[in-house]
Short mmCIF file of C-alpha atoms in Angstrom, two decimals:
data_model
loop_
_atom_site.label_atom_id
_atom_site.label_comp_id
_atom_site.label_asym_id
_atom_site.label_seq_id
_atom_site.Cartn_x
_atom_site.Cartn_y
_atom_site.Cartn_z
CA MET A 215 -0.20 -0.08 -0.14
CA ALA A 216 1.14 3.29 -0.88
CA ASN A 217 2.86 5.54 1.82
CA LEU A 218 -0.23 8.29 2.82
CA ARG A 219 2.04 10.90 2.89
CA ALA A 220 3.70 10.59 -0.15
CA ILE A 221 0.01 10.60 -2.39
CA ARG A 222 -0.80 13.81 -0.20
CA LYS A 223 2.22 15.61 -1.28
CA ARG A 224 1.38 14.15 -4.91
CA ILE A 225 -1.86 15.76 -4.77
CA SER A 226 -0.66 18.86 -3.94
CA SER A 227 1.96 19.02 -5.81
CA VAL A 228 0.02 18.29 -9.16
CA LYS A 229 -2.47 21.17 -7.93
CA SER A 230 0.05 23.56 -7.74
CA THR A 231 0.70 22.58 -11.42
CA GLN A 232 -3.10 22.73 -12.38
CA GLN A 233 -3.09 25.93 -11.05
CA ILE A 234 -0.07 27.53 -13.42
CA THR A 235 -1.52 25.75 -16.18
CA LYS A 236 -4.77 26.89 -15.92
CA ALA A 237 -3.26 30.89 -15.47
CA MET A 238 -1.02 30.50 -18.84
CA LYS A 239 -3.94 29.40 -20.56
CA MET A 240 -6.01 32.44 -19.28
CA VAL A 241 -3.13 34.10 -20.38
CA SER A 242 -2.66 32.94 -23.94
CA ALA A 243 -6.22 33.15 -24.31
CA ALA A 244 -6.16 37.27 -23.85
CA LYS A 245 -2.76 37.07 -25.96
CA LEU A 246 -4.91 35.78 -28.73
CA ARG A 247 -7.41 37.43 -28.74
CA ARG A 248 -4.83 40.34 -29.06
CA SER A 249 -2.91 39.25 -31.91
CA GLN A 250 -6.20 38.29 -34.26
CA ASP A 251 -6.85 42.09 -33.42
CA ALA A 252 -3.98 42.67 -35.03
CA ILE A 253 -4.13 40.57 -38.20
CA THR A 254 -7.01 41.92 -38.79
CA ALA A 255 -6.13 45.30 -38.47
CA ALA A 256 -3.15 44.57 -40.77
CA ARG A 257 -5.39 43.55 -43.50
CA PRO A 258 -6.65 46.86 -45.18
CA TYR A 259 -3.42 47.79 -45.89
CA ALA A 260 -2.04 44.49 -47.20
CA ARG A 261 -5.10 44.36 -49.22
CA LYS A 262 -4.59 47.66 -50.90
CA LEU A 263 -1.01 47.21 -51.31
CA ARG A 264 -1.21 43.89 -53.35
CA GLU A 265 -3.79 45.53 -55.66
CA VAL A 266 -1.66 48.40 -56.20
CA VAL A 267 1.73 46.25 -56.68
CA GLN A 268 0.24 43.67 -58.99
CA ALA A 269 -1.24 46.56 -60.93
CA LEU A 270 1.59 48.36 -61.22
CA ALA A 271 3.72 45.43 -61.68
CA GLY A 272 1.09 43.87 -63.98
CA LYS A 273 1.63 47.14 -66.38
CA ALA A 274 5.71 47.37 -65.81
CA GLY A 275 6.38 43.78 -66.68
CA PRO A 276 9.18 41.66 -65.06
CA GLU A 277 11.81 43.62 -66.14
CA ALA A 278 10.95 46.92 -64.13
CA HIS A 279 12.69 45.36 -61.20
CA MET A 280 15.30 43.03 -59.70
CA LEU A 281 12.81 41.66 -57.40
CA LEU A 282 10.21 40.82 -59.93
CA ALA A 283 13.03 39.12 -61.84
CA VAL A 284 13.00 35.23 -62.10
CA ARG A 285 16.51 33.70 -62.67
CA GLU A 286 17.22 29.77 -62.23
CA VAL A 287 16.78 28.82 -58.54
CA LYS A 288 20.17 27.34 -57.65
CA LYS A 289 20.51 28.62 -54.14
CA LEU A 290 17.17 29.15 -52.07
CA ALA A 291 16.78 31.22 -48.80
CA LEU A 292 14.36 30.21 -45.92
CA LEU A 293 12.58 31.80 -43.63
CA VAL A 294 11.32 29.77 -40.64
CA VAL A 295 8.99 30.96 -38.64
CA THR A 296 8.88 29.50 -34.79
CA SER A 297 8.02 30.95 -31.65
CA ASP A 298 10.50 32.01 -28.83
CA ARG A 299 8.97 29.84 -25.68
CA GLY A 300 7.82 26.64 -25.44
CA LEU A 301 4.93 24.80 -23.84
CA CYS A 302 2.81 25.24 -26.98
CA GLY A 303 2.03 21.76 -27.97
CA GLY A 304 2.98 20.41 -31.06
CA PHE A 305 3.41 24.17 -32.40
CA ASN A 306 6.96 24.13 -33.60
CA SER A 307 7.56 20.78 -33.50
CA ALA A 308 5.03 20.28 -36.52
CA LEU A 309 6.81 23.23 -38.49
CA LEU A 310 10.43 22.26 -37.93
CA ARG A 311 9.34 18.57 -38.86
CA THR A 312 8.06 19.95 -41.94
CA VAL A 313 11.07 22.11 -42.89
CA GLN A 314 13.42 19.20 -42.13
CA ARG A 315 11.72 17.07 -44.17
CA PHE A 316 11.90 19.60 -47.36
CA LEU A 317 15.38 20.02 -46.29
CA ARG A 318 16.03 16.43 -46.93
CA GLU A 319 13.95 15.61 -49.85
CA ASN A 320 15.55 19.11 -51.83
CA SER A 321 19.21 18.34 -50.98
CA GLY A 322 19.77 18.13 -54.47
CA ASN A 323 17.55 20.76 -55.94
CA TYR A 324 19.63 23.37 -54.45
CA GLU A 325 23.16 24.13 -54.42
CA GLN A 326 22.78 25.86 -50.72
CA VAL A 327 19.89 26.56 -49.00
CA SER A 328 20.15 29.27 -46.63
CA VAL A 329 18.74 29.48 -43.69
CA PHE A 330 16.75 32.53 -41.15
CA VAL A 331 15.28 31.67 -38.86
CA VAL A 332 12.98 33.17 -36.07
CA GLY A 333 12.18 32.90 -33.04
CA ARG A 334 14.24 30.47 -30.03
CA LYS A 335 12.77 27.23 -30.40
CA GLY A 336 13.83 27.20 -34.20
CA ARG A 337 17.72 28.03 -33.29
CA ASP A 338 17.64 25.96 -30.73
CA PHE A 339 16.41 23.24 -33.33
CA PHE A 340 19.03 23.66 -36.00
CA ARG A 341 22.27 24.65 -33.70
CA ARG A 342 21.32 21.09 -32.11
CA ARG A 343 21.03 19.30 -35.91
CA GLU A 344 24.00 21.12 -36.70
CA ILE A 345 22.49 23.16 -39.66
CA ALA A 346 24.37 26.41 -40.45
CA ILE A 347 21.84 28.93 -39.78
CA THR A 348 22.59 32.31 -41.66
CA LYS A 349 20.77 34.34 -39.74
CA GLU A 350 18.76 34.55 -36.76
CA TYR A 351 15.88 37.04 -34.77
CA VAL A 352 15.45 35.46 -31.54
CA ASN A 353 13.16 37.67 -28.49
CA VAL A 354 11.49 39.69 -31.56
CA LEU A 355 8.28 38.09 -30.86
CA GLY A 356 6.93 39.18 -27.41
CA SER A 357 6.82 42.60 -28.47
CA LEU A 358 6.22 42.57 -32.28
CA SER A 359 5.95 45.38 -34.43
CA TYR A 360 6.57 46.03 -38.33
CA PHE A 361 9.63 47.11 -37.47
CA ASN A 362 11.03 43.47 -37.22
CA ALA A 363 9.49 42.69 -40.28
CA GLU A 364 11.22 45.57 -42.14
CA THR A 365 15.12 44.17 -40.82
CA MET A 366 13.97 40.73 -41.74
CA ALA A 367 12.82 41.69 -45.15
CA HIS A 368 16.01 44.10 -45.61
CA ASP A 369 18.31 40.90 -44.81
CA LEU A 370 16.74 39.18 -47.60
CA VAL A 371 16.57 41.45 -50.10
CA ASP A 372 20.55 42.20 -49.38
CA GLY A 373 21.29 39.01 -49.71
CA PHE A 374 19.18 38.58 -53.10
CA LYS A 375 20.37 41.39 -54.62
CA ASN A 376 23.86 40.25 -53.85
CA GLY A 377 23.29 37.47 -55.71
CA ALA A 378 23.60 34.78 -52.35
CA PHE A 379 20.02 33.11 -53.11
CA ASP A 380 17.34 32.98 -56.26
CA GLU A 381 14.50 32.64 -54.44
CA VAL A 382 13.23 33.42 -50.72
CA GLN A 383 10.98 31.21 -49.21
CA ILE A 384 9.13 31.20 -46.21
CA ALA A 385 7.85 28.64 -43.58
CA TYR A 386 5.46 29.38 -40.93
CA ASN A 387 2.54 28.27 -38.82
CA GLU A 388 -0.59 29.49 -41.05
CA PHE A 389 -3.42 30.48 -38.28
CA ARG A 390 -6.68 28.71 -39.30
CA SER A 391 -8.18 29.07 -35.91
CA ALA A 392 -7.66 28.95 -32.64
CA ILE A 393 -6.97 25.28 -32.30
CA ALA A 394 -5.70 24.58 -35.78
CA GLN A 395 -2.05 25.76 -37.26
CA THR A 396 -0.79 23.98 -40.57
CA PRO A 397 2.98 24.38 -41.39
CA ARG A 398 3.05 26.45 -44.76
CA PHE A 399 5.48 27.39 -47.40
CA GLU A 400 5.25 30.46 -49.53
CA LYS A 401 7.53 32.20 -52.02
CA LEU A 402 8.29 35.32 -50.92
CA PHE A 403 10.48 36.58 -54.01
CA PRO A 404 11.13 37.68 -56.59
CA ILE A 405 7.41 38.33 -56.89
CA SER A 406 4.88 36.58 -59.02
CA VAL A 407 3.22 39.07 -60.84
CA VAL A 408 0.14 37.51 -62.51
CA GLU A 409 -0.44 38.40 -66.02
CA GLY A 410 -3.26 40.90 -66.88
CA SER A 411 -4.01 41.31 -63.51
CA GLY A 412 -4.74 44.66 -61.33
CA PRO A 413 -8.15 46.77 -62.59
CA ALA A 414 -10.68 45.25 -63.46
CA GLU A 415 -11.76 45.82 -67.66
CA GLY A 416 -11.85 49.09 -68.79
CA GLU A 417 -10.81 50.61 -65.88
CA SER A 418 -7.15 49.33 -66.26
CA ASP A 419 -7.00 51.93 -69.74
CA ILE A 420 -6.76 54.89 -67.40
CA ASP A 421 -3.69 55.95 -67.18
CA TYR A 422 -2.83 57.27 -63.49
CA ILE A 423 -0.29 60.45 -63.17
CA TYR A 424 2.19 58.61 -61.23
CA GLU A 425 4.75 60.87 -59.40
CA PRO A 426 7.67 60.04 -59.70
CA GLY A 427 7.84 57.99 -62.55
CA ARG A 428 5.67 54.45 -62.57
CA ASN A 429 8.51 51.97 -62.33
CA GLN A 430 9.93 54.53 -59.42
CA ILE A 431 7.02 54.11 -57.36
CA LEU A 432 7.19 50.03 -58.12
CA ALA A 433 10.64 50.06 -56.55
CA SER A 434 10.07 51.71 -53.64
CA LEU A 435 6.55 49.41 -52.96
CA LEU A 436 8.09 46.34 -53.69
CA PRO A 437 10.23 46.35 -50.54
CA LYS A 438 7.31 47.38 -48.41
CA TYR A 439 5.33 44.44 -50.30
CA LEU A 440 7.81 41.95 -49.17
CA GLU A 441 7.91 43.94 -45.60
CA MET A 442 4.11 42.89 -45.15
CA GLN A 443 4.00 39.79 -46.53
CA ILE A 444 6.66 38.61 -43.77
CA PHE A 445 4.79 41.04 -41.19
CA ARG A 446 1.37 38.91 -41.98
CA SER A 447 3.32 35.98 -41.91
CA LEU A 448 4.98 36.95 -38.03
CA LEU A 449 1.66 37.98 -36.77
CA GLU A 450 -0.33 34.82 -37.92
CA SER A 451 2.71 32.58 -36.55
CA VAL A 452 2.10 34.18 -33.46
CA ALA A 453 -1.35 34.19 -33.32
CA GLY A 454 -1.17 30.40 -33.63
CA GLU A 455 1.09 30.10 -31.17
CA HIS A 456 -0.89 31.55 -28.64
CA GLY A 457 -3.70 29.11 -29.40
CA ALA A 458 -1.69 26.25 -29.29
CA ARG A 459 -0.41 27.36 -26.45
CA MET A 460 -4.08 27.91 -25.35
CA SER A 461 -4.88 24.42 -26.28
CA ALA A 462 -2.26 22.65 -24.75
CA MET A 463 -2.62 24.65 -21.16
CA ASP A 464 -6.15 23.09 -21.72
CA SER A 465 -5.18 19.94 -22.11
CA ALA A 466 -2.53 19.71 -19.41
CA THR A 467 -5.54 21.49 -17.18
CA ARG A 468 -7.68 18.20 -17.75
CA ASN A 469 -4.78 16.08 -17.12
CA ALA A 470 -4.54 17.51 -14.02
CA LYS A 471 -7.77 17.01 -12.74
CA GLU A 472 -7.85 13.41 -13.80
CA MET A 473 -4.72 13.38 -11.67
CA ILE A 474 -5.82 14.72 -8.71
CA SER A 475 -9.06 13.11 -8.93
CA SER A 476 -7.33 9.17 -9.02
CA LEU A 477 -4.65 10.37 -6.17
CA THR A 478 -7.61 11.27 -4.17
CA LEU A 479 -8.83 8.08 -4.59
CA GLN A 480 -5.77 6.30 -3.94
CA MET A 481 -4.88 8.18 -0.89
CA ASN A 482 -8.80 7.30 0.81
CA ARG A 483 -8.46 3.86 -0.24
CA ALA A 484 -4.93 4.18 1.94
CA ARG A 485 -6.26 5.87 4.83
CA GLN A 486 -9.19 3.47 4.89
CA ALA A 487 -6.80 0.56 5.04
CA THR A 488 -5.01 2.07 7.33
CA ILE A 489 -7.83 2.32 9.73
CA THR A 490 -9.03 -0.83 8.78
CA LYS A 491 -5.62 -2.46 9.68
CA GLU A 492 -5.28 -0.37 12.99
CA LEU A 493 -8.42 -1.72 14.23
CA SER A 494 -8.22 -5.69 14.00
CA GLU A 495 -4.53 -5.29 15.71
CA ILE A 496 -6.69 -3.34 18.91
CA VAL A 497 -9.59 -5.97 18.87
CA SER A 498 -6.68 -9.15 18.20
CA GLY A 499 -4.92 -7.29 21.07
CA SER A 500 -7.21 -7.47 23.61
CA GLU A 501 -8.94 -10.77 22.06
CA SER A 502 -5.64 -12.23 23.12
CA LEU A 503 -5.04 -10.34 26.87
CA LYS A 504 -8.69 -11.84 27.36
CA GLY A 505 -7.35 -15.22 26.84
CA MET B 225 -20.42 66.23 -59.10
CA ALA B 226 -19.89 64.48 -55.86
CA SER B 227 -19.68 67.08 -53.00
CA THR B 228 -17.40 64.82 -50.77
CA ILE B 229 -14.57 62.70 -51.17
CA HIS B 230 -13.98 59.22 -49.50
CA PHE B 231 -10.45 59.72 -47.44
CA GLU B 232 -8.91 56.23 -46.19
CA LEU B 233 -5.55 55.71 -43.96
CA VAL B 234 -4.39 52.66 -43.50
CA THR B 235 -0.93 51.75 -42.07
CA PRO B 236 0.55 47.94 -41.51
CA GLU B 237 -1.15 48.12 -38.04
CA ARG B 238 -4.42 49.44 -38.11
CA LEU B 239 -7.21 51.28 -40.05
CA LEU B 240 -6.49 55.08 -38.41
CA VAL B 241 -9.25 57.16 -40.63
CA SER B 242 -12.08 56.11 -42.99
CA GLU B 243 -14.64 58.40 -43.59
CA GLU B 244 -16.45 60.91 -45.78
CA VAL B 245 -14.15 64.32 -46.10
CA ASP B 246 -14.40 67.33 -48.21
CA GLU B 247 -10.71 68.11 -48.88
CA VAL B 248 -7.51 66.33 -47.93
CA MET B 249 -3.96 67.65 -48.28
CA ALA B 250 -0.88 66.02 -48.31
CA PRO B 251 2.71 66.02 -49.21
CA GLY B 252 3.75 64.38 -52.06
CA TYR B 253 6.78 63.36 -53.83
CA LEU B 254 7.52 66.59 -56.17
CA GLY B 255 5.67 68.68 -52.83
CA GLU B 256 2.70 69.10 -50.87
CA PHE B 257 -0.67 68.49 -52.81
CA GLY B 258 -4.75 68.73 -52.38
CA VAL B 259 -7.33 66.45 -53.55
CA LEU B 260 -10.92 67.50 -53.67
CA PRO B 261 -13.66 65.44 -55.12
CA GLU B 262 -13.42 64.41 -58.64
CA HIS B 263 -9.47 64.35 -58.63
CA THR B 264 -7.96 62.50 -61.27
CA HIS B 265 -6.30 59.19 -61.12
CA TYR B 266 -3.15 59.72 -59.25
CA LEU B 267 -0.46 57.50 -57.61
CA THR B 268 2.65 59.15 -55.55
CA ILE B 269 5.15 58.64 -53.04
CA LEU B 270 4.73 60.85 -50.10
CA SER B 271 7.24 62.06 -48.16
CA ILE B 272 7.63 62.36 -43.99
CA GLY B 273 5.53 65.04 -43.25
CA VAL B 274 2.28 66.87 -42.41
CA MET B 275 -0.92 65.66 -43.91
CA SER B 276 -4.18 66.75 -43.03
CA TYR B 277 -7.59 66.68 -43.94
CA ARG B 278 -10.75 68.54 -43.74
CA VAL B 279 -14.66 68.12 -43.34
CA GLY B 280 -16.82 71.10 -42.98
CA GLY B 281 -15.24 73.53 -41.38
CA GLU B 282 -12.93 71.72 -39.04
CA THR B 283 -9.24 70.37 -40.04
CA PHE B 284 -7.77 67.14 -38.41
CA LYS B 285 -3.93 66.87 -38.39
CA ILE B 286 -1.84 63.55 -38.57
CA ALA B 287 1.78 63.05 -38.62
CA LEU B 288 3.10 60.99 -41.36
CA GLY B 289 5.77 58.70 -41.81
CA GLY B 290 6.08 58.00 -45.52
CA GLY B 291 4.37 55.98 -47.62
CA PHE B 292 1.96 56.14 -50.39
CA ALA B 293 -1.26 57.38 -51.87
CA GLU B 294 -3.60 56.38 -54.80
CA VAL B 295 -6.23 58.93 -55.75
CA THR B 296 -9.16 57.87 -57.74
CA PRO B 297 -12.30 60.73 -58.52
CA GLU B 298 -14.29 59.09 -55.57
CA LYS B 299 -11.83 57.96 -53.33
CA VAL B 300 -8.43 58.80 -51.62
CA VAL B 301 -5.90 56.14 -50.24
CA ILE B 302 -2.97 56.79 -48.25
CA MET B 303 -0.70 54.28 -46.92
CA ALA B 304 1.37 55.06 -44.49
CA ASP B 305 4.61 52.99 -43.14
CA VAL B 306 3.15 55.03 -39.50
CA ALA B 307 0.76 57.64 -39.09
CA GLU B 308 -0.71 59.57 -35.51
CA ARG B 309 -3.08 61.70 -35.00
CA ALA B 310 -2.68 65.05 -33.66
CA GLU B 311 -4.47 64.49 -30.90
CA GLU B 312 -2.79 61.02 -30.44
CA ILE B 313 0.63 62.43 -29.67
CA ASP B 314 2.34 63.07 -26.77
CA LEU B 315 4.80 66.02 -26.99
CA GLU B 316 6.60 65.40 -24.36
CA ARG B 317 7.50 62.26 -25.66
CA ALA B 318 8.15 63.38 -28.80
CA ARG B 319 10.59 65.97 -27.63
CA GLN B 320 12.38 63.46 -26.28
CA ALA B 321 12.61 61.42 -29.14
CA PHE B 322 13.67 64.11 -31.29
CA GLU B 323 16.56 65.19 -29.02
CA ARG B 324 17.61 61.78 -28.70
CA ALA B 325 17.32 61.52 -32.78
CA GLU B 326 19.42 64.95 -32.93
CA ALA B 327 21.96 63.11 -31.17
CA ALA B 328 22.08 60.28 -33.35
CA VAL B 329 22.25 62.04 -36.19
CA LYS B 330 25.22 64.42 -35.00
CA GLU B 331 27.18 61.25 -34.23
CA LEU B 332 27.25 59.45 -37.05
CA SER B 333 29.01 60.07 -40.19
CA LEU B 334 27.31 60.64 -43.64
CA ASP B 335 28.57 57.34 -44.82
CA ASP B 336 27.59 55.68 -42.03
CA HIS B 337 24.99 53.14 -43.24
CA THR B 338 22.78 54.33 -40.49
CA TYR B 339 22.89 57.61 -41.15
CA GLN B 340 19.44 57.26 -43.77
CA LYS B 341 18.02 55.67 -40.89
CA ALA B 342 18.74 57.83 -38.02
CA TYR B 343 17.93 60.76 -40.22
CA ALA B 344 14.90 59.20 -40.99
CA ALA B 345 13.97 58.85 -37.30
CA LEU B 346 14.92 62.95 -37.27
CA GLN B 347 12.38 63.48 -39.59
CA ARG B 348 9.67 61.85 -38.54
CA ALA B 349 10.51 63.38 -34.65
CA MET B 350 10.30 66.66 -36.16
CA VAL B 351 6.81 66.15 -38.16
CA ARG B 352 5.26 64.80 -35.12
CA MET B 353 6.54 67.58 -33.20
CA ALA B 354 4.86 70.18 -36.07
CA ALA B 355 1.67 68.21 -35.76
CA ALA B 356 0.98 68.19 -31.92
CA ASP B 357 1.46 71.86 -31.95
#
């Protein structure tokens, strides 16, 4: 029979764990709501920017700007967006597993893959596996701002410009709902333009007055477009992280509850057993004295 | 002729303005420009500066940190990198930011690669102070 005191200790320790997971779940829920709001707030800008960039690039053609020029892809850059903190279920491992599979399967297709990583979890993952990291962005997700996306876009565009890589992809957790995130790969640039996209028929004839020239505007918009793509992915990843943590903490709280009730049962049984044993000892003791 | 024009101001972090206005003034690439209803199609880069819009007799000021504007006869859309309404700006903090930026610019040499950034920060700080005044 398990020791009564040991069981009591176990119960109180599980109880305090439960308190923590419960609090973490609540915090994540609040943060999730906030990051969802941020995604919604970024949407009008992203939509408009895409509209204008597609329209301009459609008119200008792929020769107009370096970021539109498709070249033969020998070297790839991959921006992997993970989280800084753990305790969020399979959020990071699902993404990193996909990335690792991608790297393994495509090692023959590319001469070289440079890995850029966001988040401490991703960094540690690659370090442990001794995969070279070109650049890491750690501890930026807690107070994410547009500026962070700007820095990343800048680094990536620089490498693209001086030929360190020919294509840039981003791997992140797409935010589907509070409980569902899916790893996703997206091509960041060169930016593909849908031919003839942009304004609807009839409207496309109207030529704008461009100030300065059309291509100059395009040149200043394309990096912004890129920044916005990265920013959106970061926001989605952050929202996904909170969602994943929320559900992980929810099930942890539930598990703790189950454990407490089974331990309580065990404890009561143990107590009952001790009482029975003591009673029978007393009874048999007095019986023998009578003897 | 429509008497008002729809004005929208969006930044990556929020939708700041979306309403019917009488007039919009903004710092364009080639200098300040004004937009009235029925303006021709126009697309421009915006510089860092103070923009304003008028509804009836009331004028609202906004500090812009660069961006671009798309104008059609019915609509003006400004996509700013950063934007703040004059009322939101804390003058004291703006002044502190200005002093910091000024010090940073003074220290850097012209060909330092962070000079551009520091200079832009200085300009933004100046604009915020101007808008708040």
